[in-house]
Amino acid sequence: MENLIERTAQHLAKCQYAVALTGAGISTESGIPDYRGPKGVWVKNPEEERKAYQIYDLFQKSPEAYWQESLENPRFKGMLKMKPNPGHYALVELEEMGILKAIVTQNIDNLHAKAGSRRVLDYHGNLAKLRCESCHSRYPVEEFDLKKIFYQERKVPLCRNCGYPLKSDVVYFGEPIPQDIATLSWEEAQKCDVMLICGTSATVYPFASLPFSAKNRPGVIIVEVNAEPTPLTQDKISDYLIQGKTGEILPQIVKRVKELKKE
Ligand code: APR
């Protein structure tokens, strides 16, 4: 483990353009369960996953029914109250050192932004935002009194730019990845010479295709930091896996990078 941390710190200290891809595993140490780990949401309650496939369809059929369901059975309750953990802060430090240029995250918990990361691409959307499917405008959710709009005004929140009904920025199963984010994320995978893949089972596409697009370029180093091996490990898409907790491993990597930078 130690020599893999050393190896990763060496790569990061020398690289031109590091990019991090993150998943639910980086937020479990903040108290947010992941989906497919031993105590994952889908593992403990497969019914939840089945229902998750129906939400986008509901919005398309009836924004009213979607907002009624969202307000009466809020999913991810309390998630936005959680706090970043040392894994998130380690990535902030790498960005402040000018090493990490972007984070592409599958997480909707807004914890990278809360920790202070500046360039974060929310590949599966962000619970703290609403989004217009028509003109792709996004708004902070706190700008809308959703309960008042729905229950008193008997309306659904509308885009201030084009008037189309808004939905959560969260990308539901079956919903396309917003084109702006998909393009920017692919570009980051094409630019990086080091890719850090932290806390993801790497099983959900198209996000899981990003490491492949980086792998195709000679000289790119792909490092996984994850509690367990993933298909990227097994298929040798990643150069190696540092197995363990992101909240413990990432700070050790950053500490060593700082020492190397001083030398
Ligand atoms: N440190 C490192 N790895 C961890 C930690 C931790 N503290 N905690 C959990 N993990 C690992 C798990 O072992 C698992 O391999 O993180 C991975 C999380 O995988 P998933 O639960 O599948 O989460 P993720 O990869 O982000 O899922 C992708 O699936 O349900 C959809 O939209 C949802 O964005 C999510 C997507």
mmCIF file of C-alpha atoms and ligand atoms in Angstrom:
data_model
loop_
_atom_site.group_PDB
_atom_site.id
_atom_site.type_symbol
_atom_site.label_atom_id
_atom_site.label_comp_id
_atom_site.label_asym_id
_atom_site.label_seq_id
_atom_site.Cartn_x
_atom_site.Cartn_y
_atom_site.Cartn_z
ATOM 1 C CA MET A 1 0.000 0.000 0.000
ATOM 2 C CA GLU A 2 2.747 2.441 1.018
ATOM 3 C CA ASN A 3 4.667 2.051 -2.214
ATOM 4 C CA LEU A 4 1.466 2.570 -4.250
ATOM 5 C CA ILE A 5 0.859 5.793 -2.327
ATOM 6 C CA GLU A 6 4.456 6.798 -3.070
ATOM 7 C CA ARG A 7 4.060 5.878 -6.751
ATOM 8 C CA THR A 8 0.838 7.895 -7.031
ATOM 9 C CA ALA A 9 2.370 10.909 -5.304
ATOM 10 C CA GLN A 10 5.322 10.761 -7.740
ATOM 11 C CA HIS A 11 2.953 10.673 -10.726
ATOM 12 C CA LEU A 12 0.888 13.571 -9.384
ATOM 13 C CA ALA A 13 3.936 15.687 -8.519
ATOM 14 C CA LYS A 14 5.205 15.353 -12.106
ATOM 15 C CA CYS A 15 1.957 15.390 -14.090
ATOM 16 C CA GLN A 16 0.598 18.214 -16.250
ATOM 17 C CA TYR A 17 -3.149 17.622 -15.942
ATOM 18 C CA ALA A 18 -4.707 15.363 -13.320
ATOM 19 C CA VAL A 19 -8.442 14.629 -13.325
ATOM 20 C CA ALA A 20 -10.420 12.835 -10.601
ATOM 21 C CA LEU A 21 -13.492 10.688 -11.240
ATOM 22 C CA THR A 22 -15.509 10.072 -8.076
ATOM 23 C CA GLY A 23 -18.447 7.977 -6.971
ATOM 24 C CA ALA A 24 -20.553 7.316 -3.882
ATOM 25 C CA GLY A 25 -17.624 5.666 -2.113
ATOM 26 C CA ILE A 26 -15.934 9.014 -1.465
ATOM 27 C CA SER A 27 -19.033 10.180 0.449
ATOM 28 C CA THR A 28 -19.673 7.139 2.668
ATOM 29 C CA GLU A 29 -17.270 8.558 5.281
ATOM 30 C CA SER A 30 -19.557 11.609 5.377
ATOM 31 C CA GLY A 31 -22.413 9.312 6.393
ATOM 32 C CA ILE A 32 -24.015 8.956 2.946
ATOM 33 C CA PRO A 33 -24.463 5.278 2.040
ATOM 34 C CA ASP A 34 -23.245 4.121 -1.357
ATOM 35 C CA TYR A 35 -25.389 2.011 -3.678
ATOM 36 C CA ARG A 36 -23.583 -1.276 -4.356
ATOM 37 C CA GLY A 37 -21.134 -1.624 -1.468
ATOM 38 C CA PRO A 38 -21.928 -4.099 1.341
ATOM 39 C CA LYS A 39 -24.345 -1.612 2.997
ATOM 40 C CA GLY A 40 -25.404 0.014 -0.271
ATOM 41 C CA VAL A 41 -28.874 1.490 -0.820
ATOM 42 C CA TRP A 42 -29.628 -0.790 -3.762
ATOM 43 C CA VAL A 43 -28.172 -3.799 -1.932
ATOM 44 C CA LYS A 44 -30.341 -3.225 1.172
ATOM 45 C CA ASN A 45 -33.466 -2.208 -0.710
ATOM 46 C CA PRO A 46 -33.688 -3.458 -4.315
ATOM 47 C CA GLU A 47 -37.251 -2.052 -4.443
ATOM 48 C CA GLU A 48 -35.743 1.445 -4.167
ATOM 49 C CA GLU A 49 -33.645 0.833 -7.277
ATOM 50 C CA ARG A 50 -36.674 -0.441 -9.207
ATOM 51 C CA LYS A 51 -38.649 2.702 -8.233
ATOM 52 C CA ALA A 52 -35.713 4.902 -9.239
ATOM 53 C CA TYR A 53 -36.204 3.728 -12.830
ATOM 54 C CA GLN A 54 -39.723 5.147 -12.881
ATOM 55 C CA ILE A 55 -39.073 8.725 -11.810
ATOM 56 C CA TYR A 56 -37.903 10.188 -15.086
ATOM 57 C CA ASP A 57 -40.861 8.622 -16.867
ATOM 58 C CA LEU A 58 -43.213 10.187 -14.300
ATOM 59 C CA PHE A 59 -41.757 13.654 -14.963
ATOM 60 C CA GLN A 60 -42.159 13.266 -18.697
ATOM 61 C CA LYS A 61 -45.764 12.100 -18.321
ATOM 62 C CA SER A 62 -46.786 14.635 -15.679
ATOM 63 C CA PRO A 63 -44.574 17.293 -14.032
ATOM 64 C CA GLU A 64 -47.428 17.758 -11.508
ATOM 65 C CA ALA A 65 -47.335 14.086 -10.473
ATOM 66 C CA TYR A 66 -43.510 14.211 -10.401
ATOM 67 C CA TRP A 67 -43.492 17.223 -8.048
ATOM 68 C CA GLN A 68 -46.210 15.714 -5.836
ATOM 69 C CA GLU A 69 -44.124 12.528 -5.490
ATOM 70 C CA SER A 70 -40.903 14.514 -4.939
ATOM 71 C CA LEU A 71 -42.437 16.696 -2.219
ATOM 72 C CA GLU A 72 -44.333 13.909 -0.456
ATOM 73 C CA ASN A 73 -41.635 11.213 -0.688
ATOM 74 C CA PRO A 74 -38.409 13.222 -0.864
ATOM 75 C CA ARG A 75 -35.554 10.894 -1.843
ATOM 76 C CA PHE A 76 -32.065 11.572 -0.505
ATOM 77 C CA LYS A 77 -33.648 13.319 2.550
ATOM 78 C CA GLY A 78 -30.987 15.121 4.612
ATOM 79 C CA MET A 79 -28.234 14.490 2.052
ATOM 80 C CA LEU A 80 -27.605 18.222 1.545
ATOM 81 C CA LYS A 81 -26.980 18.642 5.283
ATOM 82 C CA MET A 82 -24.001 16.258 5.248
ATOM 83 C CA LYS A 83 -20.445 17.503 5.454
ATOM 84 C CA PRO A 84 -17.372 16.799 3.318
ATOM 85 C CA ASN A 85 -14.769 14.385 4.694
ATOM 86 C CA PRO A 86 -10.927 14.245 4.403
ATOM 87 C CA GLY A 87 -11.224 12.575 0.995
ATOM 88 C CA HIS A 88 -13.053 15.594 -0.441
ATOM 89 C CA TYR A 89 -10.632 18.015 1.188
ATOM 90 C CA ALA A 90 -7.616 16.117 -0.165
ATOM 91 C CA LEU A 91 -8.910 16.717 -3.718
ATOM 92 C CA VAL A 92 -9.385 20.429 -2.890
ATOM 93 C CA GLU A 93 -5.713 20.614 -1.883
ATOM 94 C CA LEU A 94 -4.614 18.940 -5.123
ATOM 95 C CA GLU A 95 -6.664 21.518 -7.051
ATOM 96 C CA GLU A 96 -5.177 24.406 -5.017
ATOM 97 C CA MET A 97 -1.684 23.060 -5.832
ATOM 98 C CA GLY A 98 -2.574 23.366 -9.527
ATOM 99 C CA ILE A 99 -2.291 19.583 -9.987
ATOM 100 C CA LEU A 100 -5.948 18.528 -10.121
ATOM 101 C CA LYS A 101 -7.732 20.370 -12.923
ATOM 102 C CA ALA A 102 -11.226 18.911 -12.648
ATOM 103 C CA ILE A 103 -13.431 16.463 -10.768
ATOM 104 C CA VAL A 104 -16.079 14.519 -12.678
ATOM 105 C CA THR A 105 -18.414 13.164 -10.018
ATOM 106 C CA GLN A 106 -21.376 10.806 -10.099
ATOM 107 C CA ASN A 107 -22.413 12.103 -6.682
ATOM 108 C CA ILE A 108 -25.419 14.393 -6.345
ATOM 109 C CA ASP A 109 -24.558 15.369 -2.738
ATOM 110 C CA ASN A 110 -22.760 18.631 -3.629
ATOM 111 C CA LEU A 111 -19.949 17.685 -1.183
ATOM 112 C CA HIS A 112 -17.076 18.470 -3.569
ATOM 113 C CA ALA A 113 -18.374 22.031 -4.015
ATOM 114 C CA LYS A 114 -19.047 22.310 -0.272
ATOM 115 C CA ALA A 115 -15.439 21.229 0.433
ATOM 116 C CA GLY A 116 -14.189 24.025 -1.855
ATOM 117 C CA SER A 117 -13.452 22.268 -5.158
ATOM 118 C CA ARG A 118 -13.876 24.823 -7.940
ATOM 119 C CA ARG A 119 -14.115 22.751 -11.131
ATOM 120 C CA VAL A 120 -16.676 20.022 -10.513
ATOM 121 C CA LEU A 121 -18.698 18.390 -13.284
ATOM 122 C CA ASP A 122 -21.860 16.840 -11.834
ATOM 123 C CA TYR A 123 -22.223 13.914 -14.237
ATOM 124 C CA HIS A 124 -25.413 12.647 -12.577
ATOM 125 C CA GLY A 125 -26.626 16.106 -11.616
ATOM 126 C CA ASN A 126 -26.760 17.873 -8.279
ATOM 127 C CA LEU A 127 -29.484 17.684 -5.618
ATOM 128 C CA ALA A 128 -28.854 21.364 -4.793
ATOM 129 C CA LYS A 129 -30.070 22.465 -8.246
ATOM 130 C CA LEU A 130 -33.125 22.475 -10.492
ATOM 131 C CA ARG A 131 -32.736 22.079 -14.261
ATOM 132 C CA CYS A 132 -34.755 22.932 -17.340
ATOM 133 C CA GLU A 133 -34.801 20.084 -19.870
ATOM 134 C CA SER A 134 -35.746 22.474 -22.636
ATOM 135 C CA CYS A 135 -33.123 25.242 -22.462
ATOM 136 C CA HIS A 136 -30.749 23.520 -19.971
ATOM 137 C CA SER A 137 -30.829 26.441 -17.506
ATOM 138 C CA ARG A 138 -29.948 25.465 -13.923
ATOM 139 C CA TYR A 139 -30.992 27.219 -10.705
ATOM 140 C CA PRO A 140 -30.048 26.763 -7.016
ATOM 141 C CA VAL A 141 -32.991 24.896 -5.438
ATOM 142 C CA GLU A 142 -33.150 27.386 -2.561
ATOM 143 C CA GLU A 143 -34.298 30.083 -5.015
ATOM 144 C CA PHE A 144 -37.682 28.325 -5.202
ATOM 145 C CA ASP A 145 -40.209 27.876 -2.369
ATOM 146 C CA LEU A 146 -41.298 24.523 -3.810
ATOM 147 C CA LYS A 147 -43.989 23.797 -1.212
ATOM 148 C CA LYS A 148 -45.566 27.230 -1.649
ATOM 149 C CA ILE A 149 -45.465 26.975 -5.468
ATOM 150 C CA PHE A 150 -47.001 23.512 -5.486
ATOM 151 C CA TYR A 151 -49.452 23.554 -2.577
ATOM 152 C CA GLN A 152 -50.525 27.228 -2.475
ATOM 153 C CA GLU A 153 -50.097 28.414 -6.022
ATOM 154 C CA ARG A 154 -51.055 24.939 -7.360
ATOM 155 C CA LYS A 155 -48.252 25.177 -9.896
ATOM 156 C CA VAL A 156 -44.932 23.496 -10.693
ATOM 157 C CA PRO A 157 -41.654 25.468 -10.731
ATOM 158 C CA LEU A 158 -41.064 26.927 -14.181
ATOM 159 C CA CYS A 159 -37.871 27.886 -15.960
ATOM 160 C CA ARG A 160 -37.317 31.641 -15.686
ATOM 161 C CA ASN A 161 -35.736 31.633 -19.112
ATOM 162 C CA CYS A 162 -38.197 29.666 -21.236
ATOM 163 C CA GLY A 163 -41.158 28.793 -18.987
ATOM 164 C CA TYR A 164 -40.741 24.996 -19.296
ATOM 165 C CA PRO A 165 -41.424 22.927 -16.107
ATOM 166 C CA LEU A 166 -38.281 22.436 -14.008
ATOM 167 C CA LYS A 167 -37.136 19.140 -12.479
ATOM 168 C CA SER A 168 -34.353 18.319 -10.041
ATOM 169 C CA ASP A 169 -30.916 18.522 -11.666
ATOM 170 C CA VAL A 170 -30.473 14.895 -10.532
ATOM 171 C CA VAL A 171 -30.123 12.606 -13.576
ATOM 172 C CA TYR A 172 -32.491 9.687 -13.057
ATOM 173 C CA PHE A 173 -32.102 6.227 -14.563
ATOM 174 C CA GLY A 174 -33.216 6.396 -18.173
ATOM 175 C CA GLU A 175 -32.567 10.147 -18.362
ATOM 176 C CA PRO A 176 -29.818 11.297 -20.749
ATOM 177 C CA ILE A 177 -26.690 12.854 -19.246
ATOM 178 C CA PRO A 178 -27.030 16.618 -19.904
ATOM 179 C CA GLN A 179 -25.106 17.260 -23.120
ATOM 180 C CA ASP A 180 -23.026 20.135 -21.720
ATOM 181 C CA ILE A 181 -21.733 17.988 -18.843
ATOM 182 C CA ALA A 182 -21.222 14.912 -21.020
ATOM 183 C CA THR A 183 -19.075 16.856 -23.504
ATOM 184 C CA LEU A 184 -17.012 18.666 -20.850
ATOM 185 C CA SER A 185 -16.420 15.403 -18.950
ATOM 186 C CA TRP A 186 -15.259 13.588 -22.080
ATOM 187 C CA GLU A 187 -12.901 16.493 -22.840
ATOM 188 C CA GLU A 188 -11.384 16.261 -19.356
ATOM 189 C CA ALA A 189 -10.803 12.530 -19.822
ATOM 190 C CA GLN A 190 -9.068 13.346 -23.130
ATOM 191 C CA LYS A 191 -6.813 15.995 -21.573
ATOM 192 C CA CYS A 192 -5.585 14.249 -18.453
ATOM 193 C CA ASP A 193 -2.213 12.503 -18.040
ATOM 194 C CA VAL A 194 -3.193 11.179 -14.596
ATOM 195 C CA MET A 195 -6.715 9.972 -13.751
ATOM 196 C CA LEU A 196 -7.601 9.280 -10.095
ATOM 197 C CA ILE A 197 -10.733 7.129 -9.827
ATOM 198 C CA CYS A 198 -12.070 7.334 -6.285
ATOM 199 C CA GLY A 199 -14.925 5.406 -4.670
ATOM 200 C CA THR A 200 -16.841 4.050 -7.620
ATOM 201 C CA SER A 201 -17.830 0.520 -8.638
ATOM 202 C CA ALA A 202 -17.320 1.697 -12.248
ATOM 203 C CA THR A 203 -20.398 -0.227 -13.366
ATOM 204 C CA VAL A 204 -22.736 2.561 -14.515
ATOM 205 C CA TYR A 205 -22.456 3.827 -18.076
ATOM 206 C CA PRO A 206 -21.758 6.171 -19.766
ATOM 207 C CA PHE A 207 -19.703 7.462 -16.791
ATOM 208 C CA ALA A 208 -17.749 4.193 -16.629
ATOM 209 C CA SER A 209 -16.619 4.723 -20.247
ATOM 210 C CA LEU A 210 -14.537 7.777 -19.292
ATOM 211 C CA PRO A 211 -11.530 5.752 -18.026
ATOM 212 C CA PHE A 212 -11.511 3.796 -21.311
ATOM 213 C CA SER A 213 -11.262 7.022 -23.309
ATOM 214 C CA ALA A 214 -8.285 8.045 -21.164
ATOM 215 C CA LYS A 215 -6.679 4.587 -21.361
ATOM 216 C CA ASN A 216 -6.544 4.805 -25.159
ATOM 217 C CA ARG A 217 -3.982 7.580 -24.934
ATOM 218 C CA PRO A 218 -0.354 6.506 -24.461
ATOM 219 C CA GLY A 219 1.336 7.430 -21.214
ATOM 220 C CA VAL A 220 -1.840 8.119 -19.214
ATOM 221 C CA ILE A 221 -1.681 6.776 -15.640
ATOM 222 C CA ILE A 222 -4.987 5.582 -14.189
ATOM 223 C CA VAL A 223 -5.103 4.958 -10.430
ATOM 224 C CA GLU A 224 -8.072 3.565 -8.521
ATOM 225 C CA VAL A 225 -8.635 4.312 -4.846
ATOM 226 C CA ASN A 226 -11.468 2.027 -3.796
ATOM 227 C CA ALA A 227 -12.560 -0.305 -0.999
ATOM 228 C CA GLU A 228 -12.732 -3.221 -3.439
ATOM 229 C CA PRO A 229 -11.513 -4.196 -6.926
ATOM 230 C CA THR A 230 -13.784 -3.130 -9.792
ATOM 231 C CA PRO A 231 -14.117 -4.129 -13.473
ATOM 232 C CA LEU A 232 -11.494 -1.455 -14.192
ATOM 233 C CA THR A 233 -9.111 -3.358 -11.919
ATOM 234 C CA GLN A 234 -9.962 -6.745 -13.358
ATOM 235 C CA ASP A 235 -9.701 -5.557 -16.963
ATOM 236 C CA LYS A 236 -6.447 -3.704 -16.220
ATOM 237 C CA ILE A 237 -7.901 -0.391 -17.357
ATOM 238 C CA SER A 238 -6.485 1.076 -14.162
ATOM 239 C CA ASP A 239 -2.715 0.694 -13.739
ATOM 240 C CA TYR A 240 -3.296 -0.288 -10.118
ATOM 241 C CA LEU A 241 -5.783 -0.182 -7.255
ATOM 242 C CA ILE A 242 -4.944 1.298 -3.856
ATOM 243 C CA GLN A 243 -7.456 -0.697 -1.834
ATOM 244 C CA GLY A 244 -8.946 1.045 1.183
ATOM 245 C CA LYS A 245 -10.818 4.130 2.298
ATOM 246 C CA THR A 246 -10.580 7.309 0.212
ATOM 247 C CA GLY A 247 -10.782 9.380 3.418
ATOM 248 C CA GLU A 248 -7.568 7.715 4.640
ATOM 249 C CA ILE A 249 -5.637 7.161 1.399
ATOM 250 C CA LEU A 250 -6.162 10.471 -0.422
ATOM 251 C CA PRO A 251 -4.800 12.601 2.472
ATOM 252 C CA GLN A 252 -1.689 10.367 2.614
ATOM 253 C CA ILE A 253 -1.147 10.872 -1.122
ATOM 254 C CA VAL A 254 -1.520 14.660 -0.791
ATOM 255 C CA LYS A 255 0.845 14.758 2.199
ATOM 256 C CA ARG A 256 3.528 12.977 0.136
ATOM 257 C CA VAL A 257 2.926 15.214 -2.925
ATOM 258 C CA LYS A 258 3.524 18.271 -0.732
ATOM 259 C CA GLU A 259 6.828 16.778 0.521
ATOM 260 C CA LEU A 260 7.914 16.011 -3.052
ATOM 261 C CA LYS A 261 7.016 19.520 -4.190
ATOM 262 C CA LYS A 262 9.255 20.962 -1.436
ATOM 263 C CA GLU A 263 12.265 18.852 -2.476
HETATM 264 N N1 APR B 1 -13.466 4.455 0.335
HETATM 265 C C1 APR B 1 -13.239 3.856 -0.863
HETATM 266 N N2 APR B 1 -14.188 3.139 -1.533
HETATM 267 C C2 APR B 1 -15.394 3.037 -0.935
HETATM 268 C C3 APR B 1 -15.704 3.617 0.314
HETATM 269 C C4 APR B 1 -14.673 4.358 0.950
HETATM 270 N N3 APR B 1 -14.853 4.956 2.144
HETATM 271 N N4 APR B 1 -16.995 3.325 0.621
HETATM 272 C C5 APR B 1 -17.472 2.579 -0.396
HETATM 273 N N5 APR B 1 -16.522 2.410 -1.331
HETATM 274 C C6 APR B 1 -16.607 1.727 -2.630
HETATM 275 C C7 APR B 1 -17.554 0.553 -2.671
HETATM 276 O O1 APR B 1 -16.869 -0.637 -2.314
HETATM 277 C C8 APR B 1 -17.956 0.544 -4.147
HETATM 278 O O2 APR B 1 -17.009 -0.178 -4.923
HETATM 279 O O3 APR B 1 -17.159 2.688 -3.518
HETATM 280 C C9 APR B 1 -17.882 2.021 -4.549
HETATM 281 C C10 APR B 1 -19.259 2.653 -4.660
HETATM 282 O O4 APR B 1 -19.912 2.042 -5.762
HETATM 283 P P1 APR B 1 -21.475 2.329 -5.976
HETATM 284 O O5 APR B 1 -22.181 2.135 -4.692
HETATM 285 O O6 APR B 1 -21.874 1.531 -7.169
HETATM 286 O O7 APR B 1 -21.550 3.879 -6.298
HETATM 287 P P2 APR B 1 -21.234 4.563 -7.686
HETATM 288 O O8 APR B 1 -20.125 3.846 -8.398
HETATM 289 O O9 APR B 1 -21.029 6.008 -7.426
HETATM 290 O O10 APR B 1 -22.620 4.355 -8.475
HETATM 291 C C11 APR B 1 -22.729 4.977 -9.718
HETATM 292 O O11 APR B 1 -25.076 4.385 -9.775
HETATM 293 O O12 APR B 1 -27.105 4.220 -8.719
HETATM 294 C C12 APR B 1 -26.348 4.976 -9.577
HETATM 295 O O13 APR B 1 -26.622 7.257 -9.963
HETATM 296 C C13 APR B 1 -26.134 6.348 -9.011
HETATM 297 O O14 APR B 1 -24.206 7.779 -9.272
HETATM 298 C C14 APR B 1 -24.628 6.472 -8.897
HETATM 299 C C15 APR B 1 -24.145 5.443 -9.909
#
